[in-house]
Amino acid sequence: MQIIDGKATAAQIKAEIAEEVERIVAGGGKRPHLAAILVGHDGGSETYVRNKVLACEACGFKSTLLRFEDDITEAELLAEVDQLNQDDDVDGFIVQLPLPRHISEQKVIEAIDYRKDVDGFHPINVGRMAIGLPCYISATPKGILELLKRYHVETSGKKCVILGRSNIVGKPMAQLMMQKQYGDATVTVCHSRSKDLKKECREADIIIAAIGQPDFVTADMVKEGVTVIDVGTTRVPDATKKSGFRLNGDVKYDEVAPKCAYITPVPGGVGPMTICMLMKNTLSAGKKEFFD
Ligand code: GUN
């Protein structure tokens, strides 16, 4: 069994990005600039955004954080998005989700210029991804593909079961694992209404668990030699931690890991790769790699 070390892989990729940025700047090019909009004071969002700003520093990017209270109106937020769309110094930007209930997340996502949508959430990027065109691929699925590639996990022709059908992970992951240029696998998507989910999992060569239910995948659900990618990051109370909680994956790691060829831990697996892939997308934005 080999543990897929997302933390070390992410650190290596960030170092590779930083090197490339210095080459670009030394050659007279522009330092990539990522902006982030954070609305309100959600604990998880604060942490994510802080880590994104730190990752920008590690990569040698310029970053700008725009903070607003949660009473900002939808119209005001849309005006902020438009300003970033118009700002030639900003290569890419994100609006951290979730947003307060009085603001339509979909409206905000669709207001972002798709050429600066480094989250890859805009329908143009989602659509281009689905038909295999150059685009920003959202960070979590992109990070999973990168881990599979860097650990030489064979995916072509393999049976891949994806647990979960969210827009951010399950759906794009299924699209990517299916496509010849990425996973080239036979893909099954299971969700809360799936019959015989256990049987589907037991036949899988690769399981990607993204349902947000702690310890959902148990040893009896997997075959020997499976590769397991755990996307779960549910906060569960833990009195031994200073924060009072720990992150729990969708996989019962201790009993599943011994049966695996490869497995990602939580934390330290998919999580660190997600921010790292946002950095990769920002580098692409700076280089105008996908769109002029
Ligand atoms: N909230 C949780 N994950 C994400 C993400 O990847 N991007 C944004 N913008 N918000 C999030």
CSV table of C-alpha atoms and ligand atoms in Angstrom, one decimal:
chain,number,residue,atom,x,y,z
A,1,MET,CA,0.0,0.0,0.0
A,2,GLN,CA,1.3,3.4,-0.9
A,3,ILE,CA,0.1,6.6,0.7
A,4,ILE,CA,-0.4,9.4,-1.8
A,5,ASP,CA,1.2,12.4,-0.1
A,6,GLY,CA,-0.8,15.4,-1.3
A,7,LYS,CA,1.0,17.8,1.0
A,8,ALA,CA,4.5,16.9,-0.4
A,9,THR,CA,3.2,16.9,-4.0
A,10,ALA,CA,1.6,20.3,-3.5
A,11,ALA,CA,4.8,21.8,-2.0
A,12,GLN,CA,6.7,20.5,-5.0
A,13,ILE,CA,4.3,21.9,-7.5
A,14,LYS,CA,4.3,25.3,-5.7
A,15,ALA,CA,8.1,25.3,-5.9
A,16,GLU,CA,7.8,24.5,-9.7
A,17,ILE,CA,5.4,27.3,-10.1
A,18,ALA,CA,7.6,29.8,-8.2
A,19,GLU,CA,10.5,28.9,-10.4
A,20,GLU,CA,8.5,29.5,-13.5
A,21,VAL,CA,7.2,32.8,-12.2
A,22,GLU,CA,10.8,34.0,-11.5
A,23,ARG,CA,11.7,33.0,-15.1
A,24,ILE,CA,8.8,34.9,-16.5
A,25,VAL,CA,9.5,38.0,-14.4
A,26,ALA,CA,13.3,37.8,-15.2
A,27,GLY,CA,12.3,37.8,-18.9
A,28,GLY,CA,10.3,41.0,-18.5
A,29,GLY,CA,6.9,39.2,-18.2
A,30,LYS,CA,4.1,40.0,-15.7
A,31,ARG,CA,3.9,38.6,-12.3
A,32,PRO,CA,0.6,36.7,-12.0
A,33,HIS,CA,-2.0,38.4,-9.9
A,34,LEU,CA,-4.9,36.6,-8.1
A,35,ALA,CA,-7.7,38.5,-6.4
A,36,ALA,CA,-10.2,37.0,-4.0
A,37,ILE,CA,-13.5,38.3,-2.7
A,38,LEU,CA,-14.5,37.1,0.7
A,39,VAL,CA,-18.0,38.0,2.1
A,40,GLY,CA,-18.7,37.7,5.8
A,41,HIS,CA,-16.8,35.7,8.5
A,42,ASP,CA,-17.5,32.0,7.9
A,43,GLY,CA,-14.7,30.1,9.7
A,44,GLY,CA,-14.0,27.7,6.9
A,45,SER,CA,-14.0,30.4,4.2
A,46,GLU,CA,-11.6,32.5,6.3
A,47,THR,CA,-9.2,29.6,6.6
A,48,TYR,CA,-9.4,28.8,2.9
A,49,VAL,CA,-8.8,32.3,1.8
A,50,ARG,CA,-6.0,32.8,4.2
A,51,ASN,CA,-4.3,29.7,2.8
A,52,LYS,CA,-4.9,30.9,-0.8
A,53,VAL,CA,-3.1,34.2,0.0
A,54,LEU,CA,-0.2,32.3,1.6
A,55,ALA,CA,0.0,30.0,-1.4
A,56,CYS,CA,0.2,33.1,-3.7
A,57,GLU,CA,3.2,34.3,-1.6
A,58,ALA,CA,4.8,30.9,-1.9
A,59,CYS,CA,4.4,30.9,-5.7
A,60,GLY,CA,5.6,34.5,-6.1
A,61,PHE,CA,2.2,35.8,-7.2
A,62,LYS,CA,0.7,39.2,-6.4
A,63,SER,CA,-2.5,38.7,-4.4
A,64,THR,CA,-5.4,41.1,-3.5
A,65,LEU,CA,-8.0,40.2,-0.9
A,66,LEU,CA,-11.3,42.2,-1.0
A,67,ARG,CA,-13.4,41.7,2.1
A,68,PHE,CA,-17.0,42.7,2.5
A,69,GLU,CA,-19.5,42.3,5.4
A,70,ASP,CA,-22.4,39.9,4.9
A,71,ASP,CA,-24.9,42.7,4.4
A,72,ILE,CA,-23.4,43.6,1.0
A,73,THR,CA,-26.2,43.5,-1.6
A,74,GLU,CA,-26.1,41.3,-4.6
A,75,ALA,CA,-25.9,44.4,-6.8
A,76,GLU,CA,-22.9,45.7,-4.9
A,77,LEU,CA,-21.2,42.4,-5.1
A,78,LEU,CA,-21.9,42.2,-8.9
A,79,ALA,CA,-20.4,45.6,-9.3
A,80,GLU,CA,-17.2,44.5,-7.5
A,81,VAL,CA,-17.0,41.5,-9.8
A,82,ASP,CA,-17.3,43.8,-12.8
A,83,GLN,CA,-14.5,45.9,-11.5
A,84,LEU,CA,-12.2,42.9,-11.3
A,85,ASN,CA,-13.3,41.8,-14.8
A,86,GLN,CA,-12.2,45.3,-16.0
A,87,ASP,CA,-9.0,45.5,-14.1
A,88,ASP,CA,-6.1,44.6,-16.5
A,89,ASP,CA,-3.7,44.0,-13.6
A,90,VAL,CA,-5.8,41.2,-12.2
A,91,ASP,CA,-5.2,38.0,-14.2
A,92,GLY,CA,-7.7,35.8,-12.3
A,93,PHE,CA,-10.0,36.0,-9.4
A,94,ILE,CA,-12.3,34.0,-7.2
A,95,VAL,CA,-15.4,34.7,-5.1
A,96,GLN,CA,-15.2,32.5,-2.1
A,97,LEU,CA,-18.3,30.4,-1.6
A,98,PRO,CA,-20.7,30.0,0.2
A,99,LEU,CA,-22.3,33.4,-0.1
A,100,PRO,CA,-25.0,34.8,2.2
A,101,ARG,CA,-28.5,33.5,1.3
A,102,HIS,CA,-29.7,36.8,-0.2
A,103,ILE,CA,-27.1,36.6,-2.9
A,104,SER,CA,-27.4,34.2,-5.9
A,105,GLU,CA,-24.2,32.3,-6.2
A,106,GLN,CA,-25.0,31.3,-9.7
A,107,LYS,CA,-25.6,34.9,-10.7
A,108,VAL,CA,-22.2,35.9,-9.3
A,109,ILE,CA,-20.4,33.0,-10.9
A,110,GLU,CA,-21.9,33.8,-14.3
A,111,ALA,CA,-20.9,37.5,-13.8
A,112,ILE,CA,-17.2,36.5,-13.7
A,113,ASP,CA,-15.4,36.9,-17.0
A,114,TYR,CA,-14.7,33.3,-17.9
A,115,ARG,CA,-11.2,34.3,-19.0
A,116,LYS,CA,-10.5,35.2,-15.4
A,117,ASP,CA,-12.5,32.4,-13.8
A,118,VAL,CA,-9.6,30.5,-12.2
A,119,ASP,CA,-12.1,28.4,-10.1
A,120,GLY,CA,-13.4,27.0,-13.3
A,121,PHE,CA,-17.0,27.4,-12.1
A,122,HIS,CA,-18.4,29.5,-15.0
A,123,PRO,CA,-20.7,27.6,-17.4
A,124,ILE,CA,-18.3,28.4,-20.3
A,125,ASN,CA,-15.4,26.7,-18.5
A,126,VAL,CA,-17.6,23.8,-17.3
A,127,GLY,CA,-18.9,23.3,-20.9
A,128,ARG,CA,-15.5,23.5,-22.5
A,129,MET,CA,-14.1,21.0,-20.0
A,130,ALA,CA,-17.0,18.7,-20.8
A,131,ILE,CA,-16.1,18.6,-24.5
A,132,GLY,CA,-12.3,18.5,-23.9
A,133,LEU,CA,-11.4,22.1,-24.9
A,134,PRO,CA,-8.7,24.2,-23.2
A,135,CYS,CA,-10.2,25.9,-20.1
A,136,TYR,CA,-9.8,26.4,-16.4
A,137,ILE,CA,-10.6,23.0,-14.7
A,138,SER,CA,-11.9,23.4,-11.2
A,139,ALA,CA,-9.2,22.8,-8.6
A,140,THR,CA,-10.3,19.7,-6.7
A,141,PRO,CA,-10.8,17.5,-9.8
A,142,LYS,CA,-7.6,18.9,-11.4
A,143,GLY,CA,-5.7,18.1,-8.2
A,144,ILE,CA,-6.9,14.5,-8.2
A,145,LEU,CA,-5.9,14.1,-11.8
A,146,GLU,CA,-2.4,15.5,-10.9
A,147,LEU,CA,-2.0,13.1,-8.0
A,148,LEU,CA,-3.0,10.1,-10.1
A,149,LYS,CA,-0.5,11.2,-12.8
A,150,ARG,CA,2.4,11.9,-10.4
A,151,TYR,CA,1.9,8.6,-8.6
A,152,HIS,CA,1.6,6.7,-12.0
A,153,VAL,CA,-1.7,5.2,-11.1
A,154,GLU,CA,-3.0,3.5,-14.2
A,155,THR,CA,-6.5,4.8,-15.1
A,156,SER,CA,-6.9,4.0,-18.8
A,157,GLY,CA,-9.5,1.3,-19.3
A,158,LYS,CA,-10.0,0.9,-15.5
A,159,LYS,CA,-13.3,0.9,-13.7
A,160,CYS,CA,-13.7,4.2,-11.7
A,161,VAL,CA,-16.5,4.7,-9.3
A,162,ILE,CA,-17.2,8.3,-8.2
A,163,LEU,CA,-19.3,8.7,-5.0
A,164,GLY,CA,-21.2,12.0,-5.2
A,165,ARG,CA,-22.5,14.2,-8.0
A,166,SER,CA,-21.8,17.7,-6.9
A,167,ASN,CA,-21.0,20.4,-9.5
A,168,ILE,CA,-17.7,21.1,-7.8
A,169,VAL,CA,-16.3,17.6,-7.6
A,170,GLY,CA,-18.5,14.6,-8.6
A,171,LYS,CA,-19.7,15.8,-12.0
A,172,PRO,CA,-16.5,17.3,-13.3
A,173,MET,CA,-14.5,14.3,-12.0
A,174,ALA,CA,-16.7,12.0,-13.9
A,175,GLN,CA,-16.3,14.0,-17.1
A,176,LEU,CA,-12.5,14.1,-16.7
A,177,MET,CA,-12.0,10.4,-15.8
A,178,MET,CA,-14.1,9.4,-18.8
A,179,GLN,CA,-12.2,11.5,-21.4
A,180,LYS,CA,-9.4,10.0,-23.4
A,181,GLN,CA,-7.0,12.8,-22.8
A,182,TYR,CA,-7.4,12.6,-19.0
A,183,GLY,CA,-8.6,9.4,-17.2
A,184,ASP,CA,-9.7,7.3,-20.2
A,185,ALA,CA,-11.5,5.1,-17.6
A,186,THR,CA,-15.0,3.5,-17.5
A,187,VAL,CA,-16.9,5.7,-15.1
A,188,THR,CA,-19.8,5.0,-12.8
A,189,VAL,CA,-21.3,7.8,-10.7
A,190,CYS,CA,-23.1,6.7,-7.5
A,191,HIS,CA,-25.2,9.0,-5.2
A,192,SER,CA,-27.7,8.9,-2.4
A,193,ARG,CA,-30.3,7.1,-4.5
A,194,SER,CA,-28.0,4.5,-6.1
A,195,LYS,CA,-29.0,0.9,-5.7
A,196,ASP,CA,-26.2,-1.6,-4.9
A,197,LEU,CA,-23.7,1.1,-4.2
A,198,LYS,CA,-21.6,-1.4,-2.3
A,199,LYS,CA,-21.5,-3.8,-5.3
A,200,GLU,CA,-20.4,-1.0,-7.6
A,201,CYS,CA,-17.6,0.0,-5.2
A,202,ARG,CA,-16.4,-3.6,-4.8
A,203,GLU,CA,-15.9,-3.8,-8.6
A,204,ALA,CA,-14.0,-0.6,-8.8
A,205,ASP,CA,-10.3,-0.2,-9.6
A,206,ILE,CA,-10.4,3.4,-8.5
A,207,ILE,CA,-12.9,4.9,-6.0
A,208,ILE,CA,-13.2,8.7,-5.7
A,209,ALA,CA,-15.3,9.5,-2.6
A,210,ALA,CA,-16.9,12.9,-2.5
A,211,ILE,CA,-20.1,12.6,-0.6
A,212,GLY,CA,-19.3,14.4,2.6
A,213,GLN,CA,-20.3,11.6,4.9
A,214,PRO,CA,-17.5,10.7,7.4
A,215,ASP,CA,-16.2,7.1,7.3
A,216,PHE,CA,-18.8,6.2,4.6
A,217,VAL,CA,-16.5,3.8,2.7
A,218,THR,CA,-15.7,0.7,4.8
A,219,ALA,CA,-13.3,-2.2,4.1
A,220,ASP,CA,-16.2,-4.5,3.0
A,221,MET,CA,-16.9,-2.1,0.2
A,222,VAL,CA,-13.5,-2.3,-1.6
A,223,LYS,CA,-11.6,-4.9,-3.4
A,224,GLU,CA,-7.9,-5.7,-2.8
A,225,GLY,CA,-5.6,-3.5,-4.8
A,226,VAL,CA,-8.0,-0.6,-5.2
A,227,THR,CA,-6.9,3.0,-5.4
A,228,VAL,CA,-8.9,5.2,-3.1
A,229,ILE,CA,-9.1,9.0,-3.4
A,230,ASP,CA,-10.8,10.6,-0.4
A,231,VAL,CA,-12.3,14.1,-1.0
A,232,GLY,CA,-14.2,14.3,2.3
A,233,THR,CA,-13.3,17.1,4.7
A,234,THR,CA,-16.1,17.1,7.3
A,235,ARG,CA,-15.4,18.9,10.5
A,236,VAL,CA,-16.1,16.6,13.4
A,237,PRO,CA,-15.7,17.6,17.1
A,238,ASP,CA,-12.4,16.4,18.6
A,239,ALA,CA,-11.5,17.5,22.1
A,240,THR,CA,-7.8,16.5,21.6
A,241,LYS,CA,-7.4,19.3,19.0
A,242,LYS,CA,-6.7,22.9,19.9
A,243,SER,CA,-9.4,24.0,17.4
A,244,GLY,CA,-11.9,21.6,18.9
A,245,PHE,CA,-12.4,19.7,15.7
A,246,ARG,CA,-10.6,17.6,13.1
A,247,LEU,CA,-11.2,17.0,9.4
A,248,ASN,CA,-12.7,13.6,8.7
A,249,GLY,CA,-12.7,11.9,5.3
A,250,ASP,CA,-15.4,9.9,3.6
A,251,VAL,CA,-13.3,6.8,4.0
A,252,LYS,CA,-12.7,4.7,7.1
A,253,TYR,CA,-9.0,5.0,6.5
A,254,ASP,CA,-7.6,2.5,9.1
A,255,GLU,CA,-9.6,-0.4,7.8
A,256,VAL,CA,-9.6,0.5,4.1
A,257,ALA,CA,-5.9,1.4,3.7
A,258,PRO,CA,-4.5,-2.1,4.1
A,259,LYS,CA,-6.5,-3.3,1.1
A,260,CYS,CA,-5.4,-0.4,-1.2
A,261,ALA,CA,-2.7,-0.1,-3.8
A,262,TYR,CA,-2.8,3.7,-3.2
A,263,ILE,CA,-4.8,5.8,-0.9
A,264,THR,CA,-5.0,9.5,0.0
A,265,PRO,CA,-5.1,10.4,3.7
A,266,VAL,CA,-7.3,13.1,5.3
A,267,PRO,CA,-5.8,15.6,6.0
A,268,GLY,CA,-2.8,15.8,3.7
A,269,GLY,CA,-4.2,14.1,0.6
A,270,VAL,CA,-6.5,15.9,-1.8
A,271,GLY,CA,-6.9,19.1,0.3
A,272,PRO,CA,-3.5,20.6,-0.2
A,273,MET,CA,-3.7,19.9,-3.9
A,274,THR,CA,-6.8,22.0,-4.3
A,275,ILE,CA,-5.2,25.3,-3.5
A,276,CYS,CA,-2.1,24.3,-5.4
A,277,MET,CA,-4.3,23.8,-8.6
A,278,LEU,CA,-5.8,27.2,-8.1
A,279,MET,CA,-2.3,28.5,-8.2
A,280,LYS,CA,-1.7,26.5,-11.5
A,281,ASN,CA,-4.8,28.0,-13.0
A,282,THR,CA,-3.6,31.5,-11.9
A,283,LEU,CA,-0.3,30.9,-13.6
A,284,SER,CA,-2.2,29.8,-16.7
A,285,ALA,CA,-4.2,33.0,-16.4
A,286,GLY,CA,-1.1,35.1,-16.2
A,287,LYS,CA,0.3,33.4,-19.3
A,288,LYS,CA,-3.0,33.8,-21.1
A,289,GLU,CA,-2.6,30.1,-21.8
A,290,PHE,CA,-6.3,29.2,-22.5
A,291,PHE,CA,-7.8,32.4,-23.7
A,292,ASP,CA,-6.4,35.6,-25.3
B,1,GUN,N1,-15.7,27.2,-1.2
B,1,GUN,C1,-15.3,25.9,-1.0
B,1,GUN,N2,-14.4,25.5,-2.0
B,1,GUN,C2,-14.3,26.6,-2.8
B,1,GUN,C3,-13.6,26.8,-4.0
B,1,GUN,O1,-12.8,25.9,-4.5
B,1,GUN,N3,-13.7,28.0,-4.6
B,1,GUN,C4,-14.5,29.0,-4.1
B,1,GUN,N4,-14.6,30.1,-4.7
B,1,GUN,N5,-15.2,28.8,-3.0
B,1,GUN,C5,-15.1,27.6,-2.4
